[in-house]
Tab-separated table of C-alpha atoms and ligand atoms in Angstrom:
chain	number	residue	atom	x	y	z
A	1	UNK	CA	0.046	0.115	-0.162
A	2	UNK	CA	2.784	2.386	1.104
A	3	UNK	CA	4.651	1.652	-2.226
A	4	UNK	CA	1.383	2.211	-4.153
A	5	UNK	CA	0.949	5.592	-2.579
A	6	UNK	CA	4.574	6.728	-3.259
A	7	UNK	CA	4.121	5.503	-6.799
A	8	UNK	CA	0.964	7.414	-7.303
A	9	UNK	CA	2.606	10.615	-5.788
A	10	UNK	CA	5.356	10.002	-8.214
A	11	UNK	CA	3.108	9.826	-11.217
A	12	UNK	CA	1.360	13.059	-9.922
A	13	UNK	CA	4.641	14.849	-9.649
A	14	UNK	CA	5.909	13.836	-13.035
A	15	UNK	CA	2.600	14.718	-14.858
A	16	UNK	CA	2.568	18.280	-13.146
A	17	UNK	CA	6.163	18.874	-14.171
A	18	UNK	CA	5.303	17.821	-17.804
A	19	UNK	CA	2.337	20.027	-17.895
A	20	UNK	CA	4.440	23.290	-16.709
A	21	UNK	CA	7.342	22.391	-18.910
A	22	UNK	CA	5.188	22.499	-22.094
A	23	UNK	CA	4.758	26.244	-21.808
A	24	UNK	CA	7.359	27.874	-23.599
A	25	UNK	CA	9.440	30.196	-21.354
A	26	UNK	CA	11.959	33.117	-22.307
A	27	UNK	CA	12.639	36.144	-20.166
A	28	UNK	CA	11.700	39.535	-21.073
A	29	UNK	CA	14.733	41.541	-22.391
A	30	UNK	CA	15.531	45.143	-21.225
A	31	UNK	CA	12.846	47.496	-22.320
A	32	UNK	CA	10.526	44.792	-23.940
A	33	UNK	CA	8.426	41.844	-23.327
A	34	UNK	CA	9.531	38.632	-25.136
A	35	UNK	CA	6.112	37.747	-26.601
A	36	UNK	CA	5.670	34.237	-27.864
A	37	UNK	CA	3.943	34.158	-31.329
A	38	UNK	CA	2.922	31.768	-34.008
A	39	UNK	CA	1.960	33.725	-37.091
A	40	UNK	CA	1.241	30.941	-39.597
A	41	UNK	CA	-1.371	28.453	-38.729
A	42	UNK	CA	-4.121	26.527	-40.708
A	43	UNK	CA	-7.696	25.091	-39.956
A	44	UNK	CA	-10.387	23.326	-41.912
A	45	UNK	CA	-11.121	26.650	-43.286
A	46	UNK	CA	-8.293	26.187	-45.727
A	47	UNK	CA	-6.250	22.996	-45.873
A	48	UNK	CA	-5.825	22.287	-42.123
A	49	UNK	CA	-7.427	19.448	-40.277
A	50	UNK	CA	-8.825	20.907	-37.095
A	51	UNK	CA	-11.578	23.612	-36.124
A	52	UNK	CA	-10.084	27.022	-35.035
A	53	UNK	CA	-10.894	26.358	-31.159
A	54	UNK	CA	-8.265	23.597	-31.281
A	55	UNK	CA	-5.605	26.085	-32.362
A	56	UNK	CA	-6.352	28.269	-29.407
A	57	UNK	CA	-6.273	25.427	-27.025
A	58	UNK	CA	-2.947	24.313	-28.344
A	59	UNK	CA	-1.612	27.781	-28.143
A	60	UNK	CA	-2.635	28.202	-24.568
A	61	UNK	CA	-0.982	24.776	-23.640
A	62	UNK	CA	2.299	26.115	-25.140
A	63	UNK	CA	1.878	29.525	-23.223
A	64	UNK	CA	1.823	31.586	-26.316
A	65	UNK	CA	0.788	35.142	-26.197
A	66	UNK	CA	-0.444	35.601	-29.775
A	67	UNK	CA	-1.276	33.629	-32.913
A	68	UNK	CA	-2.638	34.299	-36.244
A	69	UNK	CA	-4.934	31.784	-38.257
A	70	UNK	CA	-3.603	32.360	-41.772
A	71	UNK	CA	-5.961	30.383	-44.211
A	72	UNK	CA	-5.127	30.122	-47.849
A	73	UNK	CA	-7.358	32.641	-49.602
A	74	UNK	CA	-7.157	30.701	-52.777
A	75	UNK	CA	-6.592	27.230	-51.964
A	76	UNK	CA	-9.804	25.664	-50.272
A	77	UNK	CA	-9.513	21.873	-50.874
A	78	UNK	CA	-12.376	21.140	-48.472
A	79	UNK	CA	-14.785	23.525	-50.080
A	80	UNK	CA	-17.206	20.834	-51.085
A	81	UNK	CA	-17.833	19.928	-47.394
A	82	UNK	CA	-17.030	23.408	-45.943
A	83	UNK	CA	-17.771	26.011	-48.655
A	84	UNK	CA	-16.453	29.074	-46.734
A	85	UNK	CA	-17.669	31.819	-48.839
A	86	UNK	CA	-16.521	34.489	-46.054
A	87	UNK	CA	-12.763	34.178	-45.622
A	88	UNK	CA	-12.960	35.981	-42.439
A	89	UNK	CA	-14.816	33.174	-40.684
A	90	UNK	CA	-11.837	31.283	-39.399
A	91	UNK	CA	-10.500	34.640	-37.518
A	92	UNK	CA	-14.140	35.368	-36.164
A	93	UNK	CA	-14.491	31.951	-34.764
A	94	UNK	CA	-11.070	32.185	-33.087
A	95	UNK	CA	-11.615	35.604	-31.846
A	96	UNK	CA	-14.915	34.613	-30.385
A	97	UNK	CA	-13.404	31.400	-28.551
A	98	UNK	CA	-10.274	33.213	-27.330
A	99	UNK	CA	-12.424	35.974	-25.580
A	100	UNK	CA	-12.197	34.058	-22.359
A	101	UNK	CA	-8.436	33.832	-22.571
A	102	UNK	CA	-5.303	35.918	-22.501
A	103	UNK	CA	-4.272	35.126	-26.020
A	104	UNK	CA	-4.180	37.892	-28.835
A	105	UNK	CA	-5.755	36.680	-32.081
A	106	UNK	CA	-4.381	38.539	-35.104
A	107	UNK	CA	-6.430	38.601	-38.369
A	108	UNK	CA	-4.414	37.108	-41.109
A	109	UNK	CA	-4.594	35.264	-44.321
A	110	UNK	CA	-2.247	33.375	-46.804
A	111	UNK	CA	-1.941	34.818	-50.320
A	112	UNK	CA	-1.101	31.811	-52.499
A	113	UNK	CA	0.582	31.590	-55.762
A	114	UNK	CA	3.172	29.764	-57.709
A	115	UNK	CA	6.784	30.958	-57.856
A	116	UNK	CA	8.188	33.405	-58.471
A	117	UNK	CA	5.427	35.052	-56.378
A	118	UNK	CA	5.154	32.002	-53.860
A	119	UNK	CA	3.102	32.091	-50.578
A	120	UNK	CA	2.851	35.169	-48.327
A	121	UNK	CA	0.958	35.926	-45.142
A	122	UNK	CA	-0.807	39.134	-44.571
A	123	UNK	CA	-1.199	40.033	-40.769
A	124	UNK	CA	-3.420	42.728	-39.143
A	125	UNK	CA	-5.792	42.712	-42.103
A	126	UNK	CA	-9.449	44.167	-41.923
A	127	UNK	CA	-11.146	42.015	-44.607
A	128	UNK	CA	-9.698	38.672	-46.084
A	129	UNK	CA	-12.466	38.602	-48.697
A	130	UNK	CA	-10.813	41.761	-50.327
A	131	UNK	CA	-7.553	39.860	-50.896
A	132	UNK	CA	-9.377	37.591	-53.442
A	133	UNK	CA	-7.850	39.241	-56.407
A	134	UNK	CA	-6.513	37.338	-59.448
A	135	UNK	CA	-3.453	39.522	-59.935
A	136	UNK	CA	-0.781	38.839	-57.223
A	137	UNK	CA	0.661	42.424	-57.295
A	138	UNK	CA	-3.029	43.804	-56.758
A	139	UNK	CA	-3.440	41.608	-53.963
A	140	UNK	CA	-0.219	42.642	-52.178
A	141	UNK	CA	-1.495	46.329	-52.841
A	142	UNK	CA	-4.734	45.723	-51.215
A	143	UNK	CA	-2.776	44.088	-48.212
A	144	UNK	CA	-0.907	47.436	-47.915
A	145	UNK	CA	-3.900	49.370	-48.286
A	146	UNK	CA	-5.205	47.434	-45.226
A	147	UNK	CA	-2.161	48.219	-43.170
A	148	UNK	CA	-0.961	44.549	-43.303
A	149	UNK	CA	2.512	43.347	-42.339
A	150	UNK	CA	3.288	40.875	-44.998
A	151	UNK	CA	5.882	38.254	-44.976
A	152	UNK	CA	7.142	35.696	-47.651
A	153	UNK	CA	6.261	32.108	-46.559
A	154	UNK	CA	8.798	29.018	-46.909
A	155	UNK	CA	10.978	30.583	-49.642
A	156	UNK	CA	13.060	27.468	-49.234
A	157	UNK	CA	10.019	25.089	-49.849
A	158	UNK	CA	11.214	22.141	-51.977
A	159	UNK	CA	7.900	21.951	-53.792
A	160	UNK	CA	8.645	25.382	-55.223
A	161	UNK	CA	12.537	25.578	-55.059
A	162	UNK	CA	14.186	22.220	-56.220
A	163	UNK	CA	17.283	22.899	-54.378
A	164	UNK	CA	15.832	24.188	-51.124
A	165	UNK	CA	17.892	27.427	-51.708
A	166	UNK	CA	15.634	30.572	-51.655
A	167	UNK	CA	16.107	33.091	-54.519
A	168	UNK	CA	14.838	36.714	-54.193
A	169	UNK	CA	12.916	37.204	-57.390
A	170	UNK	CA	12.294	40.505	-59.285
A	171	UNK	CA	8.726	40.372	-57.834
A	172	UNK	CA	10.023	40.192	-54.250
A	173	UNK	CA	12.577	42.931	-54.884
A	174	UNK	CA	9.704	45.201	-56.240
A	175	UNK	CA	7.342	44.415	-53.323
A	176	UNK	CA	10.176	45.089	-50.826
A	177	UNK	CA	11.062	48.474	-52.541
A	178	UNK	CA	7.365	49.478	-52.680
A	179	UNK	CA	6.686	48.593	-48.952
A	180	UNK	CA	4.500	45.684	-49.748
A	181	UNK	CA	6.651	43.076	-48.211
A	182	UNK	CA	8.188	43.400	-44.757
A	183	UNK	CA	9.510	39.961	-43.741
A	184	UNK	CA	10.402	36.304	-44.651
A	185	UNK	CA	10.330	32.820	-43.008
A	186	UNK	CA	13.897	31.683	-42.134
A	187	UNK	CA	11.778	28.803	-40.138
A	188	UNK	CA	8.869	27.052	-41.425
A	189	UNK	CA	7.456	23.856	-39.874
A	190	UNK	CA	10.267	21.442	-39.716
A	191	UNK	CA	12.648	23.476	-41.931
A	192	UNK	CA	15.173	26.222	-41.383
A	193	UNK	CA	16.915	28.115	-44.080
A	194	UNK	CA	20.137	29.830	-43.236
A	195	UNK	CA	19.936	31.412	-46.680
A	196	UNK	CA	16.654	33.031	-45.857
A	197	UNK	CA	18.037	34.383	-42.654
A	198	UNK	CA	20.821	36.014	-44.667
A	199	UNK	CA	18.314	37.396	-47.292
A	200	UNK	CA	16.406	38.854	-44.340
A	201	UNK	CA	19.568	40.629	-42.987
A	202	UNK	CA	20.751	41.841	-46.294
A	203	UNK	CA	17.230	43.330	-47.280
A	204	UNK	CA	16.205	44.581	-43.769
A	205	UNK	CA	13.415	42.167	-43.567
A	206	UNK	CA	11.931	40.904	-40.425
A	207	UNK	CA	12.916	37.334	-39.592
A	208	UNK	CA	9.862	35.082	-39.115
A	209	UNK	CA	9.575	31.495	-37.719
A	210	UNK	CA	6.244	29.755	-37.848
A	211	UNK	CA	4.811	26.310	-37.358
A	212	UNK	CA	2.601	26.414	-40.436
A	213	UNK	CA	0.742	23.541	-38.422
A	214	UNK	CA	-1.961	21.704	-40.524
A	215	UNK	CA	-2.439	18.755	-38.226
A	216	UNK	CA	-1.897	18.616	-34.463
A	217	UNK	CA	1.007	20.431	-32.741
A	218	UNK	CA	1.605	17.461	-30.474
A	219	UNK	CA	2.306	15.062	-33.341
A	220	UNK	CA	3.989	17.268	-35.802
A	221	UNK	CA	6.705	18.577	-33.337
A	222	UNK	CA	6.903	15.313	-31.063
A	223	UNK	CA	5.892	17.204	-27.886
A	224	UNK	CA	5.930	13.850	-26.086
A	225	UNK	CA	9.540	13.168	-26.803
A	226	UNK	CA	10.725	16.677	-25.690
A	227	UNK	CA	10.001	18.662	-28.844
A	228	UNK	CA	8.589	22.076	-29.096
A	229	UNK	CA	6.859	23.984	-31.867
A	230	UNK	CA	8.697	26.736	-33.881
A	231	UNK	CA	7.723	30.373	-32.690
A	232	UNK	CA	8.820	33.889	-33.033
A	233	UNK	CA	9.786	35.772	-30.030
A	234	UNK	CA	8.596	39.411	-30.633
A	235	UNK	CA	10.006	42.009	-28.639
A	236	UNK	CA	6.989	44.371	-27.808
A	237	UNK	CA	6.558	47.232	-25.335
A	238	UNK	CA	3.324	45.855	-24.208
A	239	UNK	CA	1.377	42.739	-24.729
A	240	UNK	CA	-1.116	44.334	-27.172
A	241	UNK	CA	-1.923	43.814	-30.742
A	242	UNK	CA	-0.613	47.390	-31.604
A	243	UNK	CA	2.671	46.822	-29.960
A	244	UNK	CA	3.216	43.544	-31.616
A	245	UNK	CA	2.626	45.151	-34.990
A	246	UNK	CA	4.976	47.904	-34.365
A	247	UNK	CA	7.701	45.291	-33.277
A	248	UNK	CA	7.071	43.295	-36.372
A	249	UNK	CA	7.373	46.334	-38.777
A	250	UNK	CA	10.573	47.349	-36.844
A	251	UNK	CA	12.215	43.737	-37.094
A	252	UNK	CA	12.264	43.191	-33.443
A	253	UNK	CA	12.086	39.442	-33.588
A	254	UNK	CA	13.928	36.069	-32.964
A	255	UNK	CA	12.857	32.511	-34.103
A	256	UNK	CA	12.875	29.397	-31.610
A	257	UNK	CA	13.284	26.253	-33.478
A	258	UNK	CA	14.419	22.893	-32.363
A	259	UNK	CA	16.540	24.222	-29.724
A	260	UNK	CA	18.094	26.965	-31.849
A	261	UNK	CA	17.551	30.620	-31.565
A	262	UNK	CA	17.829	32.362	-34.869
A	263	UNK	CA	17.719	36.069	-35.825
A	264	UNK	CA	19.490	39.260	-36.013
A	265	UNK	CA	22.491	40.076	-33.675
A	266	UNK	CA	20.927	43.012	-31.861
A	267	UNK	CA	18.113	40.937	-30.406
A	268	UNK	CA	19.941	37.777	-29.983
A	269	UNK	CA	22.480	39.644	-27.746
A	270	UNK	CA	19.572	41.050	-25.743
A	271	UNK	CA	17.907	37.701	-25.297
A	272	UNK	CA	21.284	36.083	-24.272
A	273	UNK	CA	21.922	38.878	-21.837
A	274	UNK	CA	18.405	38.216	-20.190
A	275	UNK	CA	18.693	34.480	-20.358
A	276	UNK	CA	22.295	33.635	-18.860
A	277	UNK	CA	23.353	35.355	-15.536
A	278	UNK	CA	26.727	35.244	-14.408
A	279	UNK	CA	27.931	35.070	-10.777
A	280	UNK	CA	31.582	35.302	-9.423
A	281	UNK	CA	31.964	32.906	-6.316
A	282	UNK	CA	35.801	33.485	-5.643
A	283	UNK	CA	39.107	31.532	-5.524
A	284	UNK	CA	38.723	28.020	-4.430
A	285	UNK	CA	40.920	27.540	-1.156
A	286	UNK	CA	44.472	28.589	-1.391
A	287	UNK	CA	44.302	27.819	-5.380
A	288	UNK	CA	44.294	30.253	-8.338
A	289	UNK	CA	41.295	28.331	-9.550
A	290	UNK	CA	38.340	30.865	-9.777
A	291	UNK	CA	34.865	29.411	-9.063
A	292	UNK	CA	31.903	31.110	-11.025
A	293	UNK	CA	28.317	29.991	-11.798
A	294	UNK	CA	26.131	30.413	-14.988
A	295	UNK	CA	22.350	30.415	-14.600
A	296	UNK	CA	20.002	29.684	-17.432
A	297	UNK	CA	16.537	31.439	-17.237
A	298	UNK	CA	15.324	30.218	-20.540
A	299	UNK	CA	13.909	26.887	-22.157
A	300	UNK	CA	16.937	26.964	-24.400
A	301	UNK	CA	19.491	24.214	-23.750
A	302	UNK	CA	22.479	26.316	-24.679
A	303	UNK	CA	25.605	24.797	-26.174
A	304	UNK	CA	28.610	26.963	-25.232
A	305	UNK	CA	32.034	26.666	-26.825
A	306	UNK	CA	34.837	28.175	-24.899
A	307	UNK	CA	36.732	30.734	-26.906
A	308	UNK	CA	38.791	32.344	-24.439
A	309	UNK	CA	42.363	31.448	-23.329
A	310	UNK	CA	41.378	29.770	-20.299
A	311	UNK	CA	40.513	26.167	-19.550
A	312	UNK	CA	38.573	24.588	-16.920
A	313	UNK	CA	39.263	22.159	-13.924
A	314	UNK	CA	36.194	19.929	-14.443
A	315	UNK	CA	35.021	20.777	-17.999
A	316	UNK	CA	36.064	20.433	-21.493
A	317	UNK	CA	35.729	23.548	-23.853
A	318	UNK	CA	32.147	22.486	-24.857
A	319	UNK	CA	29.606	23.195	-22.217
A	320	UNK	CA	25.842	22.469	-22.064
A	321	UNK	CA	23.727	24.749	-19.996
A	322	UNK	CA	20.344	23.027	-19.513
A	323	UNK	CA	17.203	25.125	-19.442
A	324	UNK	CA	16.400	26.629	-16.044
A	325	UNK	CA	19.438	25.298	-14.371
A	326	UNK	CA	22.722	26.415	-12.826
A	327	UNK	CA	26.186	25.094	-13.474
A	328	UNK	CA	29.352	25.944	-11.719
A	329	UNK	CA	32.875	26.368	-13.693
A	330	UNK	CA	36.239	26.299	-12.191
A	331	UNK	CA	38.586	28.491	-14.246
A	332	UNK	CA	42.469	28.014	-14.258
A	333	UNK	CA	43.229	31.534	-14.039
A	334	UNK	CA	46.928	30.960	-14.330
A	335	UNK	CA	46.568	30.029	-17.720
A	336	UNK	CA	46.866	33.833	-18.631
A	337	UNK	CA	49.465	36.358	-17.083
A	338	UNK	CA	48.243	39.789	-15.692
A	339	UNK	CA	44.749	40.905	-15.576
A	340	UNK	CA	42.025	38.445	-16.340
A	341	UNK	CA	40.600	38.757	-19.835
A	342	UNK	CA	36.645	38.068	-20.122
A	343	UNK	CA	35.474	34.479	-20.224
A	344	UNK	CA	34.056	34.178	-23.692
A	345	UNK	CA	31.891	31.651	-25.371
A	346	UNK	CA	30.336	30.837	-28.980
A	347	UNK	CA	26.760	30.162	-28.485
A	348	UNK	CA	26.358	27.251	-31.038
A	349	UNK	CA	22.751	27.114	-30.990
A	350	UNK	CA	22.280	30.889	-31.415
A	351	UNK	CA	22.623	31.680	-35.043
A	352	UNK	CA	22.942	35.299	-36.503
A	353	UNK	CA	23.829	34.984	-39.999
A	354	UNK	CA	25.008	32.473	-42.688
A	355	UNK	CA	27.314	30.044	-40.747
A	356	UNK	CA	27.640	32.669	-37.973
A	357	UNK	CA	26.944	32.258	-34.303
A	358	UNK	CA	26.352	34.771	-31.540
A	359	UNK	CA	28.932	34.977	-28.553
A	360	UNK	CA	28.757	35.936	-25.028
A	361	UNK	CA	31.329	37.436	-22.547
A	362	UNK	CA	31.557	37.623	-18.748
A	363	UNK	CA	33.863	39.930	-16.891
A	364	UNK	CA	35.649	37.857	-14.362
A	365	UNK	CA	36.935	40.701	-12.269
A	366	UNK	CA	40.319	40.871	-10.548
A	367	UNK	CA	42.523	38.014	-10.010
B	401	LIG	ZN1	2.225	28.193	-47.820
B	402	LIG	ZN1	0.598	27.868	-44.729
């Protein structure tokens, strides 16, 4: 009996841990909230497999702050069963269902064409029906007239780009120049394109990462096996739709994909600063070995590669900093003469450009 009770208690504890673990957690950065957003989602109102309320329940389980249901305007494979003459219907149902919750629903739609135009999401629209325009350029113009933030979806999609390498077409260049295209996906579903990240950096576009979910989040991203859905972190002054819109137009984002953070250096550095804190503990006994600790306040399992002249008493140069945990490092300070240089790491799972990683430094103080 006693064993049974202990066993039941253990089950309860682990279930509870699992439930809270699922919520994606990143700390706010200086001056901004780190809002968790998935801005590319489908339901049965285009080619997805679930009703809109399921998307809201999934988002709440994942601890998201905002989502957008971005149904294909032109691609309606279930129309025999679900005629869907009003392309705003998915948004309206989601908005109604989300009323009882602290989740922002952004009105969006996916403008769907073959290359060289490809697919694009328009967010913060007022009327999806008005985007039903045959000419792609005119559809983008209508989105701009509605004040939309528009991003190019899955530019690396192998169904459209056989080599998986995105190419910025003349159409896209024209859309960027005329303020009709503002971002692109470096992350879509289970794919990540370093080339797309570099296109965003070179063309001053906002870096977007989305699930583009059609089935169930739990199955597609293997949550039971420790996976997580891809999201954008959007750095907004407040948790409001207006603030998210401002942040997206200003490019204040990172992507979170398969334990990798992806985006522009400025925002990466701000998030790393907020996510990893450093504490100097002092020299160990009479030795010249300095003990410090690093604490991770985020969901990322950081993979750090020492690039400073020090080495460690108990660790090799490759260090894993588990989510929401603290590690202690013992530094052989006599490796260098004179004043101590900063302790410095490449963050291997923080990507800020094509084959380029972020780095972090900690001032070790006096010897
Ligand atoms: Zn698409
Ligand atoms: Zn899509």
